[in-house]
Amino acid sequence: MTGARPLPLMPRMTLYRLPPLLLPPLLLLAAGCDPEPPRARSAPPPPAPPAAAPAAPAAPAPGPAGYKGLGAESLPPEVVAQFASPPLPPELSRRIQSMLDVRAPGAGVPSADGKNLFFTWTVTGIRQVWRLDGPRSFPAQLTGGEDATWVVGVSPDGKRVFVQRDRKGEENPGLYVQPASGGPLEVIQHAPKVQTYFEHLSDDGRYVYYRANDIKKDSYAIYRYDLQGKKREALFTEDGIWVLSDEAGGKLLLAKETGGSSREYYEYDLAAKKLAPLFGQNEREDYWAAYGAGPGEVLVSTPKMGEFRRLYRWKGGQFTPATPEIKHDVSGFSIDRKRQRVLYQVNENGYTRLRLLDPRTLRELPAPPLPKGDHVAVGATSPDGRFTSFSVDTGKAPATSYVYDWAAKKLTQWHAPGAPEVDLAGFAQVSLESYPARDGAQIPMFVRRPPKCDGPCPVVVHFHGGPESQSVAGFSSRSQLFVDAGFVFVEPNVRGSVGYGKTWEHADDGPKRLAVITDIEDAAKHIRSAWAQGGRAPKVGIYGGSYGGYSTLVGMTMFAGAYDAGVSVVGISNLVSFLENTAPYRRILRVSEYGDPAKDRDALVKLSPITYLDRVKAPLLLIQGLSDPRVPAGEAVQMHQAMRAKGLDSQLIIFPDEGHGAQKRENQVATLGHTLRFFQKHLLGDAAAKGGAREASGR
C-alpha cells in the first residue's frame, strides 16, 4: 500500500495515526494492555465548561530545570547503578514470563506472488523479522541480536526485505536492506543520534525513499537511495518536520507537521524542484493524505468539516466526501499502488471496523469474509494489489493473521497466535462503561473484573499515553495479570483522548488542560462511591506510561488522597523542564499539546505534578528508561529526589538499556512484576501480596 504516515512498528500503510490494534495501550509500560458484554453507547457529548482544577499552592513555582539534557550521557553511571531493578520472586517472574508467551506476530507484509509473508515477532525476547514460506509453515528467522528490528517493506520482485533497527530504545533507528532469503543486513543509513525512517519504495523497486534529521535535529530532509548504485540523493531539505506521504509520476506528496495533530500538505515536483501548497497552510488542522485514483486527486482524512474524521477526495482545492458522515472517526486508510481499492478503518468507541470503497466512483465495496472481532485491521498489500494481510483480534485470544487473494477471492490464515500452558477461557472479558465527570460529561472506560473478591475488589486505574491516544477493547494478556492478582483493571478515555470527536480530543490543549485535568480525580471518586460494598470503598491505585505516567503523577500530587498508590512509567514530573530537555523535534510537536514554555509558563507550572509535592499522601513507584528521547530520565530522578527530601515514600527503577518504555523481555518482566508487587503491597497488604503472587503463579 502507499500513502500517508508510516507506522514505526509495522509495514508502510496510509493509516494517519497508530491504529489501536497495532499499538496496544500498555506497549510503553511493558510491551501491551489489555470485564460482561459491552453495552452500546453513543459518543460522549461535547463537554460543558468544567470546574477548574485545584489552585496551585502558594509555594514558589518550579524554577529552571534541575537537570540538563537527555539520554545516557545525562546521568552519571553511579546514579544509574543506584536505581537498578531489584530481582523479582521466581514464582512471580515465571507467571509473567508465561503470560508474555501469550502473543501473536504482526499481520505481516505479503510478497507479490503471495508465496511469502514477512512479519515482526518478539519470540526471541526482542522484536525481530521472520518469514513464512506458506500458510502455517515453520517460520524462518531473518534478523537477530539484541537490537529491536522490524519489517517495513518488501521489494516488488520479492527478493529484498527492508527493515529498521533501533538500539537501547533511543528512537534513532537505522534503515537496512536484506535478501529475502536471509543473510547479512546492508545498511542504507544508521547514524548516531539521527532518526532515519523508511517512507516509500519506488514501483520498479530501484529506489528507497526515507527521511532523516541528519542536517538539523529539529528538521527532516527527504532522501532517495539508489539500490543499484548504492548512492543517496537529497531530494528536499527545507527546514521543517517533513513526512513523505506518497510518490507518483515524479511528484512527492509532502506533509509538514506543525503540531502534535496538525499538518500542512504540499506537492513537490522533482524535475522542476518546485514546492506547491495544496491544503492546510496556516490552519493548524489534522490531515493525512495519499494520492487518489485520478490525475490531481488526493485522498484526505480530516475532521476539519465536522466533529469526526472523515475521508474526502480533494481536487482543484475542493473537498468531496468519500465516506458517510457518521459519529465515529475514520482512524486510518490505505490505497494500493494500482489505485484499485481503498481500505479504511472506523473507530467505533474503541472497536475497529473495516470498510472498503472504490477510489474512482467512491462506491462501497464488499469486504473480505474475515472473522468478526473487536478489531479488524489492515496489515499491508502486495505491490500489484493482489494480496492484502489483515489482523483480527476477537477479544478472546491474541490476534490472528490472514491474507486475502483479491483475484481468487480466497481468505487464508497464515499464522495462529500462541498460548502455551494458559487457558484463555478464564480470561476476563472487557466491558465498555463510563463514569460522570464533575461537569456532567460521561467519561468512557474499559473495565475487566476478576470473577470474585472478598469485599470490594481493589482497583487499578490505567491511564493511556499520548494524550492523543485511546484505550481500546481487545485481548490483552498483560491486563489479565492484574485481574489474576485480584484487581479490577480500568482504562478511562479522559478528555484529550482520540476517537470521540475533535472537541473531546482538543479539550486539553495547552492551558485548557487546567479545566479538564479533574477527569483524573473524578475516576477515583466514582469508583470509591459506585463500587463500594457493605459501606466499604475499594482501594484504588493509579498507573500509566508516558502521558499516562504524567496522569499518574497528577493523581498522586495535585489530587493527593484520590489514589492509594501510584506507578508512573516514563512520566513527566515538570512540564517546564520536560519541554526544555526533550528531543528538539519532540519539543516542536509537544508545544501545541502542552503549551509554550514562555507564553504559557504559569499554566505549565500549575499543571506540573512537582508543584504539589506538599500534598502527597501515598506511596509512588517510578520506572524510567535511561535512553528515553521523549521524556528525559531526569524527570523521574528529580521527582524521586524531591519526594525523598521531604520524607515521602518514593521508589525509582532505571533501565540503562531502554528508552521510552521496555522493549527487552527481561525489562518487560521487571516492569510488570514490580508494578504488580507494588500494588499488591499497598492495595492488598503484604500478606495478601505474597499469597497473590503464589496464587497467580499457579493459575
XYZ file of C-alpha atoms in Angstrom:
699
model
C 0.000 0.000 0.000
C 1.097 3.562 -0.433
C 0.187 6.890 1.126
C 0.366 8.787 4.422
C 2.358 8.432 7.632
C 4.361 5.185 8.077
C 3.924 3.178 11.241
C 7.090 2.876 13.350
C 6.442 -0.779 14.201
C 4.702 -2.034 11.096
C 4.834 -2.050 7.275
C 4.074 1.141 5.420
C 0.363 1.958 5.420
C -1.738 5.049 4.926
C -3.031 4.963 8.463
C -2.949 8.568 9.580
C -2.330 7.553 13.183
C -1.398 4.364 15.003
C -4.464 2.105 14.984
C -5.446 0.597 18.341
C -4.791 -2.977 17.281
C -1.208 -2.293 16.303
C -0.248 -0.286 19.352
C -1.898 -1.735 22.471
C -2.324 0.605 25.444
C 0.367 -0.963 27.626
C 3.038 -1.024 24.921
C 5.001 1.737 26.610
C 4.648 0.136 30.004
C 5.924 -3.311 29.302
C 5.170 -4.175 25.736
C 0.964 -4.155 25.539
C -2.510 -3.675 27.630
C -5.400 -5.179 27.537
C -14.903 -7.387 32.222
C -19.596 -8.578 30.950
C -20.538 -7.991 27.350
C -20.066 -4.420 26.090
C -23.061 -2.124 26.024
C -23.957 0.028 23.065
C -23.035 3.639 23.774
C -23.237 6.814 21.804
C -20.279 9.165 21.562
C -19.796 11.419 24.591
C -21.464 14.810 24.291
C -19.314 17.905 23.868
C -18.119 18.892 27.338
C -19.760 21.684 29.283
C -17.389 24.164 30.928
C -15.776 22.011 33.657
C -14.906 23.001 37.171
C -11.348 24.173 37.417
C -8.574 22.086 38.920
C -7.406 22.976 42.421
C -5.280 26.087 42.560
C -1.549 25.625 42.801
C -0.091 26.155 46.254
C 1.433 29.475 47.165
C 4.875 27.866 47.441
C 7.459 29.022 44.884
C 6.891 27.540 41.446
C 9.446 25.156 39.973
C 12.362 27.126 38.642
C 14.678 26.207 35.789
C 15.266 22.537 35.158
C 17.148 20.753 37.906
C 18.813 18.613 35.249
C 20.040 19.153 31.720
C 19.808 17.027 28.613
C 18.569 13.531 27.923
C 19.903 10.102 27.076
C 22.702 8.020 28.560
C 25.050 10.990 28.962
C 22.561 12.934 31.117
C 23.079 10.827 34.258
C 26.364 9.616 35.756
C 26.821 5.815 35.857
C 26.812 5.733 39.668
C 23.339 7.302 39.765
C 22.027 4.820 37.204
C 23.527 1.899 39.146
C 21.883 3.148 42.349
C 18.451 2.610 40.814
C 18.967 -0.778 39.169
C 15.939 -3.062 39.028
C 15.808 -5.429 42.055
C 15.235 -9.157 41.387
C 11.682 -10.500 41.417
C 10.435 -13.547 43.326
C 10.921 -16.546 40.979
C 7.254 -17.555 41.103
C 6.079 -14.094 40.025
C 8.683 -13.885 37.281
C 7.612 -17.282 35.952
C 3.969 -16.235 35.865
C 4.734 -13.067 33.924
C 7.017 -14.957 31.552
C 4.171 -17.375 30.884
C 1.740 -14.563 30.109
C 4.242 -12.842 27.803
C 4.248 -16.069 25.785
C 0.552 -15.488 25.059
C 1.058 -13.461 21.905
C 0.866 -13.233 18.138
C 3.161 -11.917 15.404
C 2.333 -8.821 13.423
C -0.060 -9.028 10.457
C 2.857 -9.139 8.029
C 3.795 -7.981 4.515
C 2.902 -10.399 1.690
C 5.217 -10.852 -1.294
C 3.947 -10.016 -4.775
C 3.468 -13.684 -5.698
C 1.673 -14.438 -2.430
C 4.114 -17.207 -1.539
C 5.819 -15.468 1.391
C 4.796 -13.393 4.385
C 7.331 -11.234 6.224
C 6.440 -10.197 9.761
C 7.780 -8.933 13.083
C 7.730 -11.176 16.168
C 9.019 -10.924 19.760
C 9.507 -14.650 20.370
C 13.265 -14.169 20.957
C 12.612 -11.543 23.636
C 13.104 -8.580 21.306
C 11.388 -7.663 18.032
C 12.934 -9.417 15.028
C 11.927 -10.126 11.426
C 10.664 -13.532 10.260
C 9.494 -15.141 7.019
C 6.791 -17.713 6.305
C 7.082 -19.682 3.064
C 3.455 -20.721 3.081
C 0.359 -20.637 5.298
C 1.010 -22.134 8.763
C 4.522 -23.187 7.712
C 7.517 -23.165 10.061
C 8.886 -19.587 10.274
C 12.443 -18.689 9.267
C 14.165 -16.028 11.378
C 15.785 -13.343 9.224
C 17.239 -10.914 11.813
C 18.696 -11.450 15.265
C 20.749 -9.958 18.061
C 19.891 -7.610 20.915
C 18.534 -4.657 18.918
C 14.842 -4.217 18.128
C 14.288 -4.771 14.398
C 11.075 -4.615 12.366
C 9.983 -5.070 8.756
C 8.845 -2.005 6.789
C 8.670 -3.188 3.187
C 9.292 -5.859 0.539
C 10.589 -5.208 -2.974
C 8.155 -5.704 -5.887
C 10.081 -8.773 -7.068
C 10.054 -10.258 -3.556
C 13.839 -10.610 -3.461
C 14.570 -7.946 -0.831
C 13.150 -7.021 2.528
C 13.577 -3.604 4.156
C 13.939 -3.343 7.914
C 14.519 -0.741 10.604
C 16.666 -1.270 13.691
C 16.910 0.700 16.944
C 19.371 0.428 19.824
C 18.519 0.683 23.526
C 15.215 2.398 22.842
C 16.979 5.574 21.692
C 14.452 6.035 18.857
C 17.294 6.742 16.460
C 16.572 3.865 14.084
C 18.572 2.949 11.027
C 17.330 1.631 7.685
C 18.635 -1.605 6.156
C 18.013 -3.927 3.212
C 18.405 -7.707 3.347
C 17.981 -10.568 0.868
C 14.527 -12.111 1.360
C 16.255 -15.478 1.644
C 18.237 -14.199 4.645
C 21.810 -13.153 5.233
C 23.674 -10.031 6.383
C 21.953 -6.667 6.565
C 23.164 -3.958 4.213
C 22.982 -0.529 5.796
C 21.245 2.250 3.913
C 21.697 4.691 6.769
C 22.171 4.312 10.526
C 23.911 7.258 12.142
C 24.337 8.102 15.851
C 21.683 10.473 17.230
C 19.894 10.532 13.853
C 16.408 9.258 13.100
C 16.176 7.527 9.713
C 12.663 6.425 8.712
C 11.586 4.364 5.709
C 8.994 6.290 3.697
C 8.399 4.712 0.297
C 9.662 2.228 -2.298
C 9.503 3.100 -6.000
C 7.235 0.980 -8.190
C 10.219 -0.539 -10.013
C 11.927 -1.383 -6.704
C 15.088 0.567 -7.538
C 14.732 3.493 -5.147
C 14.080 3.681 -1.426
C 12.781 6.990 -0.093
C 13.473 7.876 3.517
C 13.556 10.882 5.804
C 16.181 11.786 8.392
C 17.094 14.610 10.757
C 20.799 14.397 9.934
C 21.089 18.019 8.783
C 19.222 19.648 11.686
C 17.895 17.882 14.767
C 14.516 19.597 14.533
C 14.058 19.151 10.760
C 13.662 16.144 8.451
C 15.085 16.015 4.932
C 13.720 13.655 2.266
C 16.244 11.334 0.584
C 16.228 8.803 -2.249
C 18.617 5.834 -2.164
C 19.587 4.025 -5.375
C 19.793 0.324 -4.571
C 21.762 -0.392 -7.740
C 24.308 2.398 -7.484
C 24.253 2.346 -3.658
C 24.119 6.135 -3.556
C 21.786 8.534 -1.807
C 20.375 11.775 -3.121
C 18.904 14.597 -1.045
C 15.581 15.488 -2.695
C 14.155 18.045 -0.281
C 16.000 19.786 2.538
C 13.863 22.756 3.615
C 13.555 23.309 7.363
C 10.573 21.621 8.987
C 9.311 18.276 10.228
C 8.575 16.792 6.816
C 6.940 13.455 6.052
C 6.686 11.808 2.633
C 3.051 10.736 2.343
C 3.165 9.417 -1.229
C 5.041 9.477 -4.545
C 3.735 9.209 -8.091
C 4.638 10.474 -11.557
C 7.764 12.311 -10.476
C 5.988 14.177 -7.709
C 6.135 13.869 -3.943
C 3.159 14.405 -1.652
C 4.724 16.006 1.425
C 3.265 16.739 4.851
C 4.770 19.344 7.161
C 3.936 18.657 10.786
C 3.098 21.873 12.611
C 1.905 20.327 15.891
C 1.042 17.093 17.607
C -2.088 16.707 15.459
C -1.778 19.280 12.692
C -0.014 19.310 9.343
C 0.113 21.150 6.057
C 0.244 19.414 2.662
C 2.374 20.280 -0.368
C 3.319 18.739 -3.684
C 6.959 18.769 -4.738
C 7.860 18.445 -8.422
C 11.168 16.566 -8.575
C 12.115 17.746 -12.083
C 11.229 21.403 -11.549
C 12.339 21.335 -7.897
C 9.244 23.351 -7.073
C 7.080 23.138 -3.947
C 3.367 23.926 -4.319
C 0.951 24.275 -1.371
C -2.177 22.102 -1.511
C -4.143 22.462 1.729
C -3.742 23.021 5.467
C -1.491 26.062 5.253
C -1.727 28.173 8.446
C -4.781 26.191 9.591
C -3.463 24.011 12.434
C -5.806 21.250 11.196
C -5.407 17.474 11.267
C -4.869 15.998 7.782
C -3.470 12.721 6.455
C -3.362 12.144 2.711
C -2.376 9.912 -0.230
C -2.688 10.247 -3.978
C -6.065 9.153 -5.331
C -7.041 7.279 -8.491
C -7.357 10.187 -10.943
C -4.987 12.959 -12.059
C -4.701 15.708 -9.456
C -6.738 13.750 -6.915
C -5.710 13.315 -3.293
C -7.474 11.215 -0.664
C -7.590 13.071 2.653
C -8.773 12.142 6.119
C -9.608 15.139 8.301
C -12.098 16.364 10.927
C -11.987 19.895 9.505
C -15.518 19.865 8.068
C -17.186 18.170 11.033
C -16.798 16.812 14.536
C -15.354 13.457 13.418
C -12.620 12.447 10.981
C -13.967 11.611 7.554
C -12.377 10.591 4.257
C -12.551 13.082 1.353
C -11.373 13.306 -2.221
C -9.508 16.577 -2.841
C -9.074 18.028 -6.323
C -8.541 21.584 -7.503
C -8.945 22.969 -3.999
C -12.319 21.266 -3.400
C -13.083 18.519 -0.850
C -15.702 15.909 -1.822
C -16.884 13.475 0.909
C -15.776 9.920 0.149
C -17.166 8.159 3.219
C -20.519 8.538 5.011
C -20.973 11.111 7.748
C -21.051 9.087 10.970
C -20.365 9.798 14.645
C -17.112 7.865 14.551
C -13.627 8.597 13.277
C -12.068 7.166 10.142
C -8.996 6.086 12.085
C -6.860 5.073 9.114
C -6.913 4.325 5.395
C -4.774 2.827 2.646
C -4.876 2.629 -1.146
C -2.993 0.055 -3.215
C -0.358 1.096 -5.753
C -2.675 0.454 -8.712
C -5.352 2.611 -7.048
C -7.955 -0.166 -7.257
C -9.431 -0.024 -3.772
C -9.346 1.993 -0.567
C -9.343 0.106 2.718
C -10.317 2.218 5.682
C -10.884 1.624 9.379
C -13.574 3.129 11.580
C -13.051 3.587 15.319
C -16.397 2.733 16.927
C -15.869 3.690 20.582
C -12.643 1.695 20.859
C -13.557 -1.112 18.440
C -12.012 -1.233 14.946
C -14.232 -1.907 11.912
C -13.088 -2.458 8.314
C -14.705 -0.843 5.249
C -13.840 -0.597 1.542
C -14.572 1.799 -1.310
C -13.774 2.252 -4.978
C -11.422 5.289 -5.280
C -12.846 6.203 -8.711
C -16.586 6.010 -8.044
C -16.439 6.335 -4.227
C -18.914 3.447 -4.039
C -18.722 0.998 -1.150
C -17.132 -2.359 -1.976
C -17.769 -5.717 -0.269
C -15.285 -6.586 2.463
C -13.356 -9.868 2.579
C -15.039 -12.638 4.627
C -12.916 -12.010 7.721
C -13.940 -13.311 11.157
C -15.681 -10.814 13.399
C -13.769 -9.355 16.319
C -13.062 -6.348 18.494
C -10.510 -5.191 15.938
C -10.253 -5.998 12.238
C -7.254 -4.107 10.908
C -5.307 -3.832 7.662
C -1.716 -5.036 7.529
C -0.146 -4.420 4.103
C -0.876 -5.021 0.421
C 1.480 -6.561 -2.144
C 2.877 -4.181 -4.817
C 0.493 -5.451 -7.510
C -2.514 -5.072 -5.203
C -3.469 -8.758 -5.337
C -2.738 -9.792 -1.736
C -3.567 -7.957 1.491
C -2.768 -9.062 5.024
C -5.225 -8.498 7.855
C -5.124 -8.921 11.611
C -8.199 -9.971 13.588
C -8.431 -9.612 17.384
C -11.553 -11.424 18.568
C -11.142 -10.126 22.122
C -10.795 -13.710 23.358
C -7.321 -14.615 22.049
C -4.259 -12.913 20.578
C -4.694 -11.618 17.050
C -4.667 -13.948 14.053
C -3.172 -13.016 10.670
C -4.937 -13.642 7.354
C -4.072 -12.939 3.730
C -6.806 -12.256 1.187
C -6.294 -13.007 -2.507
C -8.445 -10.402 -4.286
C -8.215 -12.180 -7.647
C -9.165 -15.638 -6.377
C -11.451 -14.179 -3.668
C -9.798 -16.526 -1.187
C -9.031 -15.892 2.501
C -6.162 -17.854 4.073
C -4.992 -17.945 7.675
C -1.211 -17.595 7.646
C -0.265 -17.828 11.279
C -2.012 -18.513 14.549
C -1.481 -16.969 17.984
C 0.169 -18.923 20.784
C -0.982 -19.506 24.351
C 1.264 -22.229 25.812
C 0.134 -23.632 29.175
C -2.562 -20.949 29.511
C -6.350 -21.442 29.488
C -7.748 -18.497 27.546
C -11.304 -19.383 28.607
C -10.527 -17.982 32.054
C -9.631 -14.528 30.786
C -11.875 -11.625 31.825
C -13.910 -10.078 29.033
C -13.783 -6.319 28.657
C -16.886 -4.184 29.146
C -17.417 -0.639 27.919
C -18.701 1.554 30.767
C -18.479 5.201 31.794
C -18.215 7.471 34.818
C -19.506 11.012 35.361
C -17.121 13.962 35.462
C -17.993 16.799 37.851
C -19.402 18.866 34.970
C -21.715 16.050 33.862
C -19.652 14.725 30.932
C -19.625 10.932 30.684
C -16.071 9.590 30.525
C -15.847 6.227 28.705
C -13.785 3.467 30.292
C -12.978 -0.172 29.568
C -13.262 -2.456 32.596
C -12.056 -6.014 33.355
C -13.102 -7.707 36.582
C -11.908 -10.797 38.458
C -14.573 -13.494 38.987
C -14.913 -12.720 42.705
C -13.387 -10.836 45.629
C -13.828 -10.830 49.414
C -15.449 -7.435 49.780
C -14.875 -4.732 47.195
C -12.107 -5.658 44.768
C -9.154 -3.273 44.792
C -8.932 -1.300 41.565
C -6.045 -0.276 39.311
C -6.870 2.637 37.005
C -4.609 2.707 33.961
C -4.338 5.984 32.006
C -3.117 5.746 28.421
C -0.267 7.718 26.880
C -0.477 10.347 24.208
C -2.573 12.148 25.304
C -3.737 11.910 21.673
C -4.337 8.179 22.048
C -7.076 5.870 23.247
C -7.577 2.838 25.455
C -9.395 0.244 23.382
C -11.159 -3.091 23.632
C -9.451 -6.302 22.555
C -7.447 -9.153 24.011
C -4.618 -8.437 26.466
C -2.617 -10.927 28.497
C -0.934 -8.079 30.364
C -4.217 -6.677 31.620
C -5.108 -10.207 32.696
C -2.083 -10.248 35.003
C -3.777 -7.542 37.092
C -7.112 -9.375 37.040
C -5.407 -12.613 38.131
C -3.800 -10.723 41.019
C -7.272 -9.720 42.243
C -7.631 -6.225 40.765
C -10.377 -4.659 38.728
C -8.491 -3.163 35.781
C -9.916 0.117 34.465
C -8.838 2.101 31.385
C -10.511 5.513 31.004
C -10.503 7.735 27.936
C -10.431 11.148 29.572
C -10.796 14.363 27.607
C -7.842 14.716 25.288
C -8.262 11.125 24.045
C -8.895 10.463 20.363
C -11.897 8.605 18.991
C -14.695 10.767 20.418
C -14.636 13.818 18.162
C -12.309 16.796 17.846
C -13.982 18.736 20.684
C -13.116 15.872 23.035
C -9.617 15.488 21.629
C -8.687 19.164 21.879
C -10.392 19.872 25.220
C -6.999 19.642 26.962
C -4.789 21.606 24.567
C -2.405 23.987 26.337
C -3.838 25.878 29.331
C -7.292 24.347 28.641
C -5.953 21.233 30.384
C -6.479 23.022 33.707
C -10.251 22.755 33.193
C -10.393 19.015 32.405
C -7.469 17.547 34.358
C -10.083 16.856 37.055
C -11.220 13.851 34.967
C -8.329 12.018 36.647
C -9.659 12.638 40.170
C -13.277 12.002 39.149
C -12.409 8.437 38.098
C -11.293 7.609 41.650
C -14.289 9.392 43.213
C -16.717 7.401 41.096
C -15.038 4.077 41.798
C -14.947 4.626 45.561
C -18.627 5.594 45.606
C -20.235 3.351 42.981
C -18.191 0.200 43.615
C -18.314 0.217 47.422
C -19.721 -2.879 49.159
C -21.217 -3.034 52.638
C -20.181 0.545 53.297
C -16.565 -0.236 52.346
C -14.964 1.649 49.477
C -12.345 -0.177 47.402
C -8.720 0.828 47.492
C -7.666 2.424 44.226
C -4.280 2.583 42.518
C -3.249 4.674 39.521
C -0.924 3.525 36.748
C 0.277 4.737 33.354
C 3.143 5.283 30.931
C 4.309 8.440 29.128
C 1.349 10.856 29.332
C -0.275 8.133 31.436
C 2.743 8.400 33.718
C 2.168 12.142 33.907
C -1.518 11.443 34.705
C -0.366 9.134 37.486
C 1.840 11.826 38.974
C -1.029 14.346 38.749
C -3.331 11.903 40.530
C -0.781 11.396 43.296
C 0.077 15.085 43.807
C -2.497 17.605 42.605
C -5.278 15.189 43.634
C -3.482 13.621 46.592
C -5.790 11.325 48.529
C -7.746 10.259 45.454
C -5.488 7.234 44.941
C -3.856 4.907 47.471
C -0.721 4.117 45.425
C 0.736 5.042 42.038
C 3.127 3.642 39.445
C 4.441 6.099 36.856
C 6.372 4.729 33.867
C 8.386 7.289 31.857
C 6.119 10.042 33.193
C 6.562 13.830 33.138
C 7.026 15.430 36.570
C 7.625 19.050 35.473
C 6.207 20.277 32.162
C 8.698 23.165 32.085
C 11.827 21.037 32.456
C 10.335 18.389 30.142
C 9.880 20.886 27.308
C 13.330 22.357 27.940
C 15.084 18.991 27.691
C 13.101 16.695 25.392
C 14.432 15.998 21.882
C 14.234 19.071 19.591
C 11.733 17.513 17.191
C 9.517 16.469 20.110
C 9.574 19.969 21.595
C 8.104 21.421 18.402
C 5.273 18.877 18.352
C 4.550 18.941 22.096
C 4.222 22.712 22.498
C 0.901 22.580 20.635
C -0.348 19.982 23.120
C 1.012 21.218 26.463
C 1.646 24.926 25.916
C 4.501 27.278 25.172
C 7.202 27.431 27.897
C 7.329 31.225 27.576
C 3.730 32.294 26.907
C 2.040 29.577 28.967
C 4.609 29.163 31.735
C 2.182 29.874 34.592
C -0.220 27.211 33.315
C 2.635 24.734 32.843
C 3.712 25.295 36.446
C 0.151 24.802 37.714
C -0.097 21.583 35.681
C 3.252 20.179 36.864
C 2.998 17.384 39.459
C 6.203 18.507 41.174
C 4.417 21.748 42.148
C 2.169 19.802 44.543
C 4.672 17.698 46.495
C 3.411 19.060 49.819
C 0.069 17.340 49.198
C 1.411 13.817 48.611
C -0.126 11.201 50.923
C 0.500 7.828 49.250
C 3.496 5.778 48.007
C 4.832 6.156 44.475
C 6.929 3.916 42.200
C 8.727 5.489 39.222
C 10.119 3.426 36.332
C 12.299 5.004 33.651
C 14.495 4.147 30.667
C 17.843 5.934 30.607
C 17.914 6.383 26.807
C 14.415 7.878 26.626
C 14.431 10.619 23.926
C 10.879 11.767 24.718
C 10.659 12.030 28.498
C 14.199 12.527 29.827
C 15.309 10.314 32.708
C 15.841 13.499 34.721
C 12.057 13.835 35.053
C 11.884 10.675 37.171
C 15.088 11.392 39.091
C 14.060 14.922 40.117
C 10.633 13.689 41.259
C 12.154 10.882 43.296
C 14.786 13.107 44.884
C 12.236 15.809 45.760
C 9.928 13.257 47.403
C 12.732 11.628 49.370
C 13.956 15.039 50.529
C 10.511 15.543 52.085
C 10.496 12.089 53.648
C 7.851 10.782 51.247
C 7.555 7.145 50.123
C 9.147 7.028 46.669
C 10.911 4.236 44.773
C 12.778 4.559 41.472
C 13.915 1.976 38.906
C 16.083 2.949 35.910
C 16.769 0.606 32.992
C 20.147 1.590 31.462
C 19.375 -0.243 28.188
C 15.868 1.095 27.499
C 14.220 4.243 26.192
C 10.566 5.304 26.250
C 9.305 2.034 27.726
C 10.658 -1.507 27.889
C 11.417 -3.412 24.682
C 13.602 -6.212 26.035
C 11.851 -9.209 27.531
C 13.673 -9.137 30.881
C 12.828 -5.469 31.352
C 9.193 -6.038 30.436
C 9.062 -8.732 33.113
C 10.681 -6.420 35.643
C 8.305 -3.541 34.830
C 5.182 -5.669 35.162
C 6.495 -7.610 38.152
C 7.445 -4.602 40.246
C 4.207 -2.844 39.314
C 2.155 -5.846 40.451
C 4.131 -6.260 43.679
C 3.798 -2.570 44.466
C 0.021 -2.589 44.054
C -0.361 -5.877 45.915
C 1.576 -4.451 48.838
C -0.259 -1.139 49.032
C -3.752 -2.145 47.910
C -3.919 -5.702 49.276
C -1.342 -5.693 52.077
C 1.962 -7.570 52.447
C 0.418 -10.922 53.358
C -2.087 -10.750 50.542
C 0.666 -9.730 48.134
C 2.691 -12.838 48.915
C -0.370 -15.032 48.644
C -1.452 -13.310 45.439
C 1.922 -13.955 43.864
C 1.722 -17.652 44.794
C -1.851 -17.928 43.542
C -1.035 -16.178 40.272
C 1.943 -18.432 39.650
C -0.277 -21.486 39.920
C -3.142 -20.275 37.738
